[in-house]
Amino acid sequence: MKTISSRDNAQYKEYKHLATSSQARRKAGLTLLDGVHLCQAWLDLRGLPEQCIVSETALKNPEVAEIVGKIEHQRAHCIAMPDALYNAISQVEHGVGVMFVVPTPERAVPDALAVSAVLLDNVQDPGNVGSILRSAAAAGIKQVFCSGGTAFCWSPKVLRAAMGAHFVLDIFENVDLAALMAKAKVPTLATSGYATKRLYEMDLRRPVAWVFGHEGQGVADDLLSLATQTVVIPHLGQVESLNVAACAAVCFFEQVRQNQS
Amino acid sequence: MKTISSRDNAQYKEYKHLATSSQARRKAGLTLLDGVHLCQAWLDLRGLPEQCIVSETALKNPEVAEIVGKIEHQRAHCIAMPDALYNAISQVEHGVGVMFVVPTPERAVPDALAVSAVLLDNVQDPGNVGSILRSAAAAGIKQVFCSGGTAFCWSPKVLRAAMGAHFVLDIFENVDLAALMAKAKVPTLATSGYATKRLYEMDLRRPVAWVFGHEGQGVADDLLSLATQTVVIPHLGQVESLNVAACAAVCFFEQVRQNQS
């Protein structure tokens, strides 16, 4: 295992850059997975990381030692560093002290929507995007397409909220959602508070593509008009709408329910 | 309208204290609602605030002017202050510049659970608590009971995430959930990844009390054993579970679906 002990180390500076700049992450095509859960999920679902960074204290943690053991056994790179250096690149408060450097997959957008999918139009909040990815994965959906304005999926906050869902999904970013919807081979269903068709009236026993929009403004008008159908989740209360991640969960699991019954 | 122009003003110091200390908010029985949406919802659903605080720039905003007009017409108190002073007590970045000081209702816990309700056991994240309150209100649920370890509902983050749901709900905090469940007159349903009864097999065409737990550990064992039934949301993916707020939304709207069909 290699050790870094100085803030002036060139590799350390690179990590710090990755940790603090989303532009640096995009440019390098790399991101950081922080914490035992995400690292373990990567090992289980995707294999070895490019690098594994551990704090000196974390080396004594049995869960971390197990992760390091697996990686070194396969001759991948582990880098240890003093806690102070580790904490300066970690974005998790009171974290355990283990981090993976992993590639952020760049995939070519499929020719046409042909399986169950999620389209995110300008969803801003990283916590919401992460929760939607997590619910989609739990509901067995495989593809996620994000507009340019949607929060960057491979940012630390989205990764943390999604709890490993990234590793079982095919995520496409900066996608022209209008073009994708125009040539879809499955029905595209956009949620809207103004729709008249209720979610529970839809036949969801087939692949569909769900379209969710901005936290305040909802799905953009051009996408609403391209959708096969706009649907509403019926509300009983005086409150105006659901959080977008709650709305997505309700839609995905209504689809699960119909397919199981 | 009164104007405060100095940071040394005693009333300003009180606002600052309320804005920065949850202990101060609890002690005073007051909280701050920041932004046009929350203030408007309070006016619509609860009436006048104790005070309304506006920044000088916000006075020129037509939505804010309308709120101030309504309040002054009814002789409630508006306080204007320079933007710099306002921003130092606001927790909303790039907010509009209007805030209400309102009482945080203290209610006696009902003798027994007798209507549809939500019980939150140690739910930590303010965003999750806010989203659950919002979904509950949208699903027509009226009562929410929180354990001591659950995020304080009247904190700015929870208020922001709930978008006004607080004002249509009866929220009880620091509640002994075990005692409440022991004498419930409606079925208590606790979600658990280890349950065998699927959500979709439950008859929800009657009032029920939902129990949700800590983001990592779930519902505490003593509460699971007190529950009338533990239920699971069936998953299709390799991902281990849903976010607690997503889980709550799925449960509440399955109840809505069954009651509408």
Coordinates of C-alpha atoms in Angstrom, one line a residue:
Chain A
M1 CA 0.0 0.0 0.0
K2 CA 1.2 3.4 -0.9
T3 CA 1.2 6.3 1.6
I4 CA 0.7 10.0 0.9
S5 CA 1.8 12.2 3.8
S6 CA 2.0 15.7 2.3
R7 CA -0.6 18.1 1.0
D8 CA 1.9 19.0 -1.7
N9 CA 1.9 15.5 -3.2
A10 CA 0.8 15.8 -6.8
Q11 CA -1.6 12.9 -6.6
Y12 CA -3.2 14.3 -3.4
K13 CA -3.7 17.6 -5.2
E14 CA -5.5 15.7 -7.9
Y15 CA -7.9 14.0 -5.4
K16 CA -8.5 17.4 -3.8
H17 CA -9.4 18.8 -7.2
L18 CA -11.8 15.9 -7.9
A19 CA -13.4 16.3 -4.5
T20 CA -14.1 20.0 -4.7
S21 CA -14.8 20.6 -8.4
S22 CA -17.6 19.1 -10.4
Q23 CA -15.9 20.5 -13.5
A24 CA -12.7 18.5 -12.7
R25 CA -14.8 15.3 -12.2
R26 CA -16.5 15.8 -15.5
K27 CA -13.3 16.5 -17.3
A28 CA -11.4 13.5 -15.8
G29 CA -14.4 11.2 -16.2
L30 CA -13.9 10.2 -12.6
T31 CA -15.8 10.5 -9.4
L32 CA -15.3 9.7 -5.7
L33 CA -17.4 7.2 -3.8
D34 CA -17.2 8.0 -0.1
G35 CA -18.1 5.5 2.7
V36 CA -18.3 1.8 3.3
H37 CA -21.7 1.3 1.8
L38 CA -21.0 2.9 -1.6
C39 CA -17.6 1.2 -1.9
Q40 CA -19.0 -2.2 -1.0
A41 CA -21.8 -1.8 -3.5
W42 CA -19.3 -0.8 -6.2
L43 CA -17.2 -3.9 -5.5
D44 CA -20.3 -6.2 -5.5
L45 CA -21.8 -4.7 -8.7
R46 CA -19.0 -3.2 -10.8
G47 CA -15.8 -4.7 -9.6
L48 CA -12.5 -3.0 -8.8
P49 CA -12.1 0.8 -8.4
E50 CA -9.3 2.8 -10.1
Q51 CA -8.0 3.6 -6.6
C52 CA -9.0 3.1 -3.0
I53 CA -8.1 5.9 -0.5
V54 CA -8.1 5.2 3.2
S55 CA -7.4 7.2 6.3
E56 CA -5.0 5.9 8.8
T57 CA -7.7 5.5 11.5
A58 CA -10.0 3.7 9.0
L59 CA -7.3 1.0 8.4
K60 CA -8.2 -0.3 11.9
N61 CA -11.9 -0.6 11.0
P62 CA -12.8 -4.3 10.2
E63 CA -15.2 -3.4 7.3
V64 CA -12.6 -1.1 5.7
A65 CA -9.9 -3.7 6.3
E66 CA -12.0 -6.2 4.4
I67 CA -12.5 -3.9 1.5
V68 CA -8.7 -3.1 1.4
G69 CA -7.9 -6.8 1.6
K70 CA -10.1 -7.6 -1.4
I71 CA -8.6 -4.9 -3.5
E72 CA -5.0 -5.5 -2.7
H73 CA -5.5 -9.2 -3.2
Q74 CA -6.3 -8.2 -6.8
R75 CA -3.4 -5.8 -7.0
A76 CA -5.5 -2.7 -7.4
H77 CA -4.2 0.5 -5.8
C78 CA -4.8 1.5 -2.2
I79 CA -3.5 4.8 -0.9
A80 CA -3.3 5.5 2.9
M81 CA -3.1 9.0 4.3
P82 CA -3.2 10.8 7.7
D83 CA -6.8 11.5 8.9
A84 CA -6.3 15.3 8.4
L85 CA -5.5 14.8 4.7
Y86 CA -8.3 12.4 4.2
N87 CA -10.8 14.7 5.9
A88 CA -9.8 17.5 3.7
I89 CA -11.0 15.6 0.6
S90 CA -14.0 13.8 2.2
Q91 CA -17.4 15.4 2.0
V92 CA -18.9 13.1 4.5
E93 CA -19.0 14.4 8.1
H94 CA -18.0 11.8 10.6
G95 CA -17.5 9.3 7.8
V96 CA -15.6 6.0 8.2
G97 CA -12.6 7.0 6.1
V98 CA -12.7 5.0 2.9
M99 CA -13.2 6.3 -0.6
F100 CA -13.0 4.9 -4.1
V101 CA -11.9 6.7 -7.3
V102 CA -14.1 5.3 -10.1
P103 CA -14.9 6.1 -13.7
T104 CA -18.2 7.8 -14.5
P105 CA -19.5 5.8 -17.4
E106 CA -20.1 7.7 -20.6
R107 CA -22.7 5.9 -22.7
A108 CA -24.1 6.5 -26.2
V109 CA -27.8 7.3 -25.9
P110 CA -29.8 4.4 -27.4
D111 CA -31.5 5.0 -30.7
A112 CA -35.0 4.9 -29.2
L113 CA -36.7 4.4 -25.9
A114 CA -37.7 0.8 -25.9
V115 CA -37.8 -0.3 -22.3
S116 CA -39.1 1.1 -19.0
A117 CA -37.2 4.3 -18.3
V118 CA -37.1 7.6 -16.4
L119 CA -36.6 11.0 -18.0
L120 CA -35.6 13.9 -15.7
D121 CA -36.2 17.4 -17.0
N122 CA -34.4 20.0 -15.0
V123 CA -34.6 18.3 -11.7
Q124 CA -32.4 20.5 -9.6
D125 CA -32.0 19.1 -6.1
P126 CA -29.2 16.4 -5.8
G127 CA -31.2 14.7 -3.0
N128 CA -34.2 14.4 -5.2
V129 CA -32.2 13.1 -8.2
G130 CA -30.6 10.5 -5.9
S131 CA -33.8 9.4 -4.3
I132 CA -35.4 9.0 -7.8
L133 CA -32.5 6.9 -9.0
R134 CA -32.8 4.7 -5.8
S135 CA -36.5 4.2 -6.3
A136 CA -36.1 3.5 -10.0
A137 CA -33.5 0.8 -9.3
A138 CA -35.7 -0.7 -6.6
A139 CA -38.6 -0.8 -9.0
G140 CA -36.6 -2.6 -11.6
I141 CA -36.2 0.3 -14.1
K142 CA -32.9 0.2 -16.0
Q143 CA -32.5 3.4 -18.0
V144 CA -32.4 7.0 -16.7
F145 CA -32.1 10.0 -19.1
C146 CA -31.3 13.5 -17.8
S147 CA -31.6 16.9 -19.4
G148 CA -28.7 19.3 -19.3
G149 CA -30.3 21.2 -16.4
T150 CA -30.7 18.2 -14.1
A151 CA -28.2 17.8 -11.2
F152 CA -25.1 15.9 -12.3
C153 CA -25.8 12.3 -11.3
W154 CA -22.2 11.4 -10.4
S155 CA -21.8 14.2 -7.9
P156 CA -21.1 13.2 -4.3
K157 CA -24.6 14.3 -3.0
V158 CA -26.5 12.4 -5.7
L159 CA -24.3 9.3 -5.1
R160 CA -24.9 9.4 -1.4
A161 CA -28.7 9.8 -1.8
A162 CA -28.9 7.0 -4.3
M163 CA -27.1 4.4 -2.1
G164 CA -25.6 2.5 -5.0
A165 CA -28.5 2.6 -7.4
H166 CA -26.1 4.2 -10.0
F167 CA -24.3 0.9 -10.3
V168 CA -27.3 -1.1 -11.5
L169 CA -28.7 1.7 -13.8
D170 CA -27.7 2.9 -17.2
I171 CA -27.6 6.7 -16.7
F172 CA -27.4 9.1 -19.7
E173 CA -26.7 12.8 -19.1
N174 CA -27.1 16.0 -21.1
V175 CA -29.7 14.2 -23.2
D176 CA -32.1 16.0 -25.7
L177 CA -35.3 14.7 -24.0
A178 CA -37.6 16.1 -26.7
A179 CA -35.7 14.2 -29.5
L180 CA -35.8 11.1 -27.3
M181 CA -39.5 11.4 -26.7
A182 CA -40.3 12.1 -30.3
K183 CA -39.0 8.7 -31.4
A184 CA -40.0 6.6 -28.4
K185 CA -41.3 3.1 -28.9
V186 CA -42.9 2.9 -25.5
P187 CA -45.6 5.3 -24.1
T188 CA -44.2 8.4 -22.5
L189 CA -46.1 9.5 -19.3
A190 CA -45.5 13.0 -18.0
T191 CA -46.7 13.9 -14.5
S192 CA -48.6 17.2 -14.2
G193 CA -50.8 18.7 -11.6
Y194 CA -53.0 19.9 -14.4
A195 CA -53.6 16.5 -16.1
T196 CA -57.0 14.9 -15.9
K197 CA -56.0 11.3 -16.4
R198 CA -55.4 9.7 -12.9
L199 CA -52.4 7.5 -12.4
Y200 CA -54.6 4.7 -11.2
E201 CA -56.5 4.6 -14.5
M202 CA -53.4 3.9 -16.5
D203 CA -52.6 0.4 -17.7
L204 CA -49.0 0.1 -16.6
R205 CA -48.6 -3.7 -17.4
R206 CA -46.1 -2.8 -20.1
P207 CA -42.9 -0.8 -20.4
V208 CA -43.4 3.0 -20.1
A209 CA -41.1 6.0 -19.9
W210 CA -41.8 8.4 -17.0
V211 CA -41.1 12.1 -17.3
F212 CA -40.6 14.2 -14.2
G213 CA -39.7 17.9 -14.1
H214 CA -38.3 20.8 -12.2
E215 CA -39.2 21.1 -8.5
G216 CA -41.1 24.4 -9.0
Q217 CA -42.2 24.5 -12.6
G218 CA -42.8 20.9 -13.3
V219 CA -42.2 19.3 -16.8
A220 CA -41.5 21.9 -19.5
D221 CA -44.5 22.6 -21.8
D222 CA -42.7 21.3 -25.0
L223 CA -42.2 17.9 -23.3
L224 CA -45.7 17.8 -21.9
S225 CA -47.0 18.2 -25.4
L226 CA -44.8 15.5 -26.7
A227 CA -45.9 13.0 -24.0
T228 CA -48.2 10.2 -25.0
Q229 CA -50.2 11.0 -21.9
T230 CA -50.1 13.4 -19.0
V231 CA -51.1 11.9 -15.7
V232 CA -51.9 13.2 -12.2
I233 CA -51.6 11.6 -8.8
P234 CA -54.9 12.4 -7.1
H235 CA -54.6 14.5 -4.0
L236 CA -56.9 14.6 -1.1
G237 CA -55.4 17.4 0.9
Q238 CA -55.2 21.2 0.6
V239 CA -51.5 21.0 -0.1
E240 CA -50.7 21.7 -3.7
S241 CA -48.4 18.9 -4.8
L242 CA -45.9 16.2 -3.9
N243 CA -42.2 16.4 -3.8
V244 CA -40.9 15.2 -7.2
A245 CA -39.0 12.2 -5.7
A246 CA -42.2 11.2 -3.7
C247 CA -44.2 11.6 -6.9
A248 CA -41.7 9.3 -8.8
A249 CA -41.8 6.7 -6.1
V250 CA -45.6 6.6 -6.3
C251 CA -45.6 6.2 -10.1
F252 CA -42.8 3.5 -10.1
F253 CA -44.5 1.4 -7.5
E254 CA -48.0 1.7 -9.0
Q255 CA -46.3 0.1 -12.0
V256 CA -44.7 -2.6 -9.8
R257 CA -48.1 -3.2 -8.2
Q258 CA -49.9 -3.6 -11.5
N259 CA -47.2 -6.0 -12.8
Q260 CA -47.4 -8.2 -9.8
S261 CA -51.2 -8.5 -9.5
Chain B
M1 CA -44.5 49.9 9.3
K2 CA -41.7 49.8 11.8
T3 CA -38.0 49.9 10.6
I4 CA -35.0 48.3 12.2
S5 CA -31.7 49.7 11.0
S6 CA -29.1 48.5 13.5
R7 CA -27.8 45.1 14.4
D8 CA -27.8 46.2 18.0
N9 CA -31.6 46.6 18.1
A10 CA -32.9 44.3 20.8
Q11 CA -35.7 43.0 18.6
Y12 CA -33.3 42.3 15.8
K13 CA -31.1 40.3 18.2
E14 CA -34.1 38.2 19.1
Y15 CA -34.8 37.4 15.5
K16 CA -31.2 36.5 15.0
H17 CA -31.4 34.2 18.0
L18 CA -34.6 32.5 16.6
A19 CA -32.9 32.1 13.2
T20 CA -29.8 30.5 14.4
S21 CA -30.8 28.4 17.4
S22 CA -33.2 25.6 17.5
Q23 CA -33.1 25.7 21.3
A24 CA -34.2 29.4 21.2
R25 CA -37.1 28.4 18.8
R26 CA -38.3 25.6 21.1
K27 CA -38.0 27.9 24.2
A28 CA -39.9 30.8 22.6
G29 CA -42.5 28.5 21.0
L30 CA -41.9 30.5 17.8
T31 CA -40.4 29.8 14.4
L32 CA -39.6 31.6 11.2
L33 CA -41.3 31.0 7.9
D34 CA -39.0 32.2 5.1
G35 CA -40.2 33.0 1.6
V36 CA -43.4 33.9 -0.3
H37 CA -44.8 30.4 -0.6
L38 CA -44.7 29.6 3.1
C39 CA -46.0 33.0 4.2
Q40 CA -48.8 32.9 1.7
A41 CA -49.8 29.4 2.9
W42 CA -49.8 30.5 6.5
L43 CA -52.1 33.5 5.7
D44 CA -54.4 31.2 3.7
L45 CA -54.5 28.4 6.2
R46 CA -53.7 29.8 9.6
G47 CA -54.3 33.6 9.4
L48 CA -52.1 36.4 10.7
P49 CA -48.5 35.9 11.8
E50 CA -47.1 37.3 15.1
Q51 CA -44.8 39.5 12.9
C52 CA -43.8 39.9 9.3
I53 CA -40.2 40.8 8.5
V54 CA -39.3 42.3 5.1
S55 CA -36.1 43.4 3.4
E56 CA -36.1 46.8 1.8
T57 CA -35.6 45.4 -1.7
A58 CA -38.5 42.9 -1.1
L59 CA -40.9 45.8 -0.4
K60 CA -40.8 46.5 -4.2
N61 CA -41.7 42.9 -5.1
P62 CA -45.5 42.8 -5.9
E63 CA -46.1 39.4 -4.2
V64 CA -44.4 40.7 -1.0
A65 CA -46.3 44.0 -1.2
E66 CA -49.5 42.1 -1.4
I67 CA -48.7 40.1 1.7
V68 CA -47.6 43.2 3.6
G69 CA -50.8 44.9 2.5
K70 CA -53.0 42.2 3.8
I71 CA -51.2 42.2 7.2
E72 CA -51.1 45.9 7.7
H73 CA -54.7 46.2 6.8
Q74 CA -55.4 44.0 9.8
R75 CA -53.0 45.9 12.0
A76 CA -50.5 43.1 12.5
H77 CA -46.9 44.0 12.7
C78 CA -44.6 44.5 9.8
I79 CA -40.9 45.3 10.3
A80 CA -38.7 46.5 7.4
M81 CA -34.9 46.3 7.5
P82 CA -31.9 46.8 5.2
D83 CA -31.1 43.8 3.0
A84 CA -27.8 43.1 4.8
L85 CA -29.7 42.8 8.1
Y86 CA -32.4 40.6 6.6
N87 CA -29.9 38.3 4.9
A88 CA -28.1 37.7 8.2
I89 CA -31.2 36.1 9.6
S90 CA -32.5 34.4 6.5
Q91 CA -31.5 30.8 5.8
V92 CA -32.7 30.9 2.2
E93 CA -30.1 31.7 -0.4
H94 CA -31.3 34.1 -3.0
G95 CA -34.7 34.3 -1.2
V96 CA -37.3 36.9 -1.9
G97 CA -36.9 38.7 1.4
V98 CA -40.1 38.1 3.4
M99 CA -40.4 36.1 6.6
F100 CA -43.1 35.5 9.2
V101 CA -42.6 34.9 12.9
V102 CA -45.3 32.4 13.9
P103 CA -46.1 30.3 17.0
T104 CA -45.2 26.6 16.9
P105 CA -48.3 24.9 18.1
E106 CA -48.0 22.8 21.3
R107 CA -50.8 20.3 21.4
A108 CA -51.8 17.7 23.9
V109 CA -51.4 14.2 22.5
P110 CA -54.8 12.6 21.9
D111 CA -55.8 9.8 24.2
A112 CA -55.6 7.1 21.5
L113 CA -54.8 6.8 17.8
A114 CA -58.3 6.8 16.2
V115 CA -57.8 8.3 12.7
S116 CA -55.2 7.8 9.9
A117 CA -51.9 8.9 11.2
V118 CA -48.1 8.8 10.7
L119 CA -45.6 7.9 13.4
L120 CA -42.0 8.8 12.8
D121 CA -39.4 6.9 14.9
N122 CA -36.1 8.6 14.8
V123 CA -36.3 9.9 11.3
Q124 CA -33.1 12.1 11.2
D125 CA -33.0 14.0 7.9
P126 CA -35.0 17.3 7.9
G127 CA -35.6 16.9 4.1
N128 CA -37.1 13.4 4.7
V129 CA -39.3 14.6 7.5
G130 CA -40.5 17.5 5.4
S131 CA -41.2 15.4 2.4
I132 CA -43.2 12.9 4.6
L133 CA -45.3 15.7 6.0
R134 CA -46.0 17.0 2.5
S135 CA -47.0 13.6 1.2
A136 CA -49.2 12.9 4.3
A137 CA -51.0 16.2 3.8
A138 CA -51.5 15.5 0.1
A139 CA -52.9 12.0 1.0
G140 CA -55.4 13.5 3.4
I141 CA -53.7 12.3 6.6
K142 CA -54.2 14.6 9.6
Q143 CA -52.1 13.5 12.5
V144 CA -48.3 13.1 12.7
F145 CA -46.5 11.9 15.9
C146 CA -42.7 12.1 16.2
S147 CA -40.4 10.4 18.6
G148 CA -37.9 12.5 20.5
G149 CA -35.1 11.5 18.1
T150 CA -36.9 12.7 15.0
A151 CA -35.9 16.0 13.4
F152 CA -37.7 19.0 14.9
C153 CA -40.6 19.6 12.6
W154 CA -40.7 23.4 13.0
S155 CA -37.1 23.9 11.9
P156 CA -36.5 26.0 8.8
K157 CA -35.3 23.0 6.7
V158 CA -38.3 20.8 7.5
L159 CA -40.6 23.7 6.9
R160 CA -39.0 24.4 3.6
A161 CA -39.3 20.8 2.5
A162 CA -42.9 20.5 3.6
M163 CA -44.1 23.5 1.6
G164 CA -46.9 24.4 4.0
A165 CA -48.1 20.9 4.9
H166 CA -47.5 21.9 8.6
F167 CA -50.4 24.2 8.5
V168 CA -53.0 21.5 7.7
L169 CA -51.6 18.8 9.9
D170 CA -51.7 18.2 13.7
I171 CA -48.1 17.6 14.6
F172 CA -47.1 16.1 17.9
E173 CA -43.4 16.0 18.9
N174 CA -41.5 14.2 21.6
V175 CA -44.2 11.5 21.7
D176 CA -43.8 8.1 23.4
L177 CA -44.6 6.1 20.3
A178 CA -44.7 2.7 22.1
A179 CA -47.3 4.0 24.6
L180 CA -49.3 5.4 21.7
M181 CA -49.2 2.2 19.7
A182 CA -50.1 0.1 22.7
K183 CA -53.5 1.7 23.0
A184 CA -54.2 2.4 19.3
K185 CA -57.8 2.0 18.1
V186 CA -56.7 1.7 14.5
P187 CA -54.3 -0.9 13.0
T188 CA -50.6 0.2 13.2
L189 CA -48.6 -0.8 10.2
A190 CA -44.8 -0.7 10.4
T191 CA -42.7 -0.9 7.3
S192 CA -39.8 -3.3 7.4
G193 CA -37.5 -4.9 4.8
Y194 CA -37.9 -8.1 6.7
A195 CA -41.6 -8.3 6.7
T196 CA -43.4 -11.0 4.6
K197 CA -46.7 -9.3 4.2
R198 CA -46.7 -7.2 1.0
L199 CA -48.2 -3.7 1.1
Y200 CA -50.5 -4.6 -1.8
E201 CA -52.1 -7.4 0.1
M202 CA -53.2 -5.1 2.9
D203 CA -56.8 -3.8 3.1
L204 CA -56.3 -0.1 3.5
R205 CA -59.9 1.0 3.1
R206 CA -60.1 2.1 6.7
P207 CA -58.0 4.4 8.9
V208 CA -54.5 3.1 9.7
A209 CA -51.4 4.4 11.5
W210 CA -48.2 4.1 9.5
V211 CA -44.9 3.7 11.3
F212 CA -41.6 4.7 9.6
G213 CA -38.1 4.6 11.1
H214 CA -34.5 5.7 11.1
E215 CA -32.9 6.1 7.7
G216 CA -30.3 3.4 8.4
Q217 CA -31.8 1.2 11.1
G218 CA -35.4 1.3 10.2
V219 CA -38.2 1.1 12.8
A220 CA -37.0 0.1 16.3
D221 CA -37.5 -3.5 17.4
D222 CA -39.8 -2.7 20.3
L223 CA -42.1 -0.7 17.9
L224 CA -42.0 -3.5 15.3
S225 CA -43.2 -5.9 17.9
L226 CA -46.0 -3.6 19.0
A227 CA -47.3 -3.1 15.4
T228 CA -50.5 -4.8 14.3
Q229 CA -48.7 -5.8 11.1
T230 CA -45.3 -5.3 9.5
V231 CA -45.4 -4.7 5.8
V232 CA -42.9 -4.6 3.0
I233 CA -42.9 -2.8 -0.3
P234 CA -41.9 -5.5 -2.9
H235 CA -38.7 -4.6 -4.7
L236 CA -37.6 -5.8 -8.1
G237 CA -34.0 -4.5 -8.2
Q238 CA -30.7 -5.4 -6.6
V239 CA -30.9 -2.2 -4.5
E240 CA -31.5 -2.8 -0.9
S241 CA -34.3 -0.4 0.0
L242 CA -36.2 2.8 -0.6
N243 CA -35.5 6.1 0.9
V244 CA -37.9 6.5 3.9
A245 CA -39.7 9.5 2.3
A246 CA -40.2 7.6 -0.9
C247 CA -41.4 4.6 1.1
A248 CA -43.9 6.7 2.9
A249 CA -45.3 8.2 -0.3
V250 CA -45.8 4.8 -1.8
C251 CA -47.7 3.6 1.4
F252 CA -49.9 6.8 1.7
F253 CA -50.9 6.7 -2.0
E254 CA -51.6 3.0 -2.0
Q255 CA -54.1 3.9 0.7
V256 CA -55.5 6.7 -1.4
R257 CA -55.8 4.3 -4.4
Q258 CA -57.7 1.7 -2.5
N259 CA -60.0 4.3 -1.0
Q260 CA -60.8 5.7 -4.4
S261 CA -61.4 2.5 -6.3

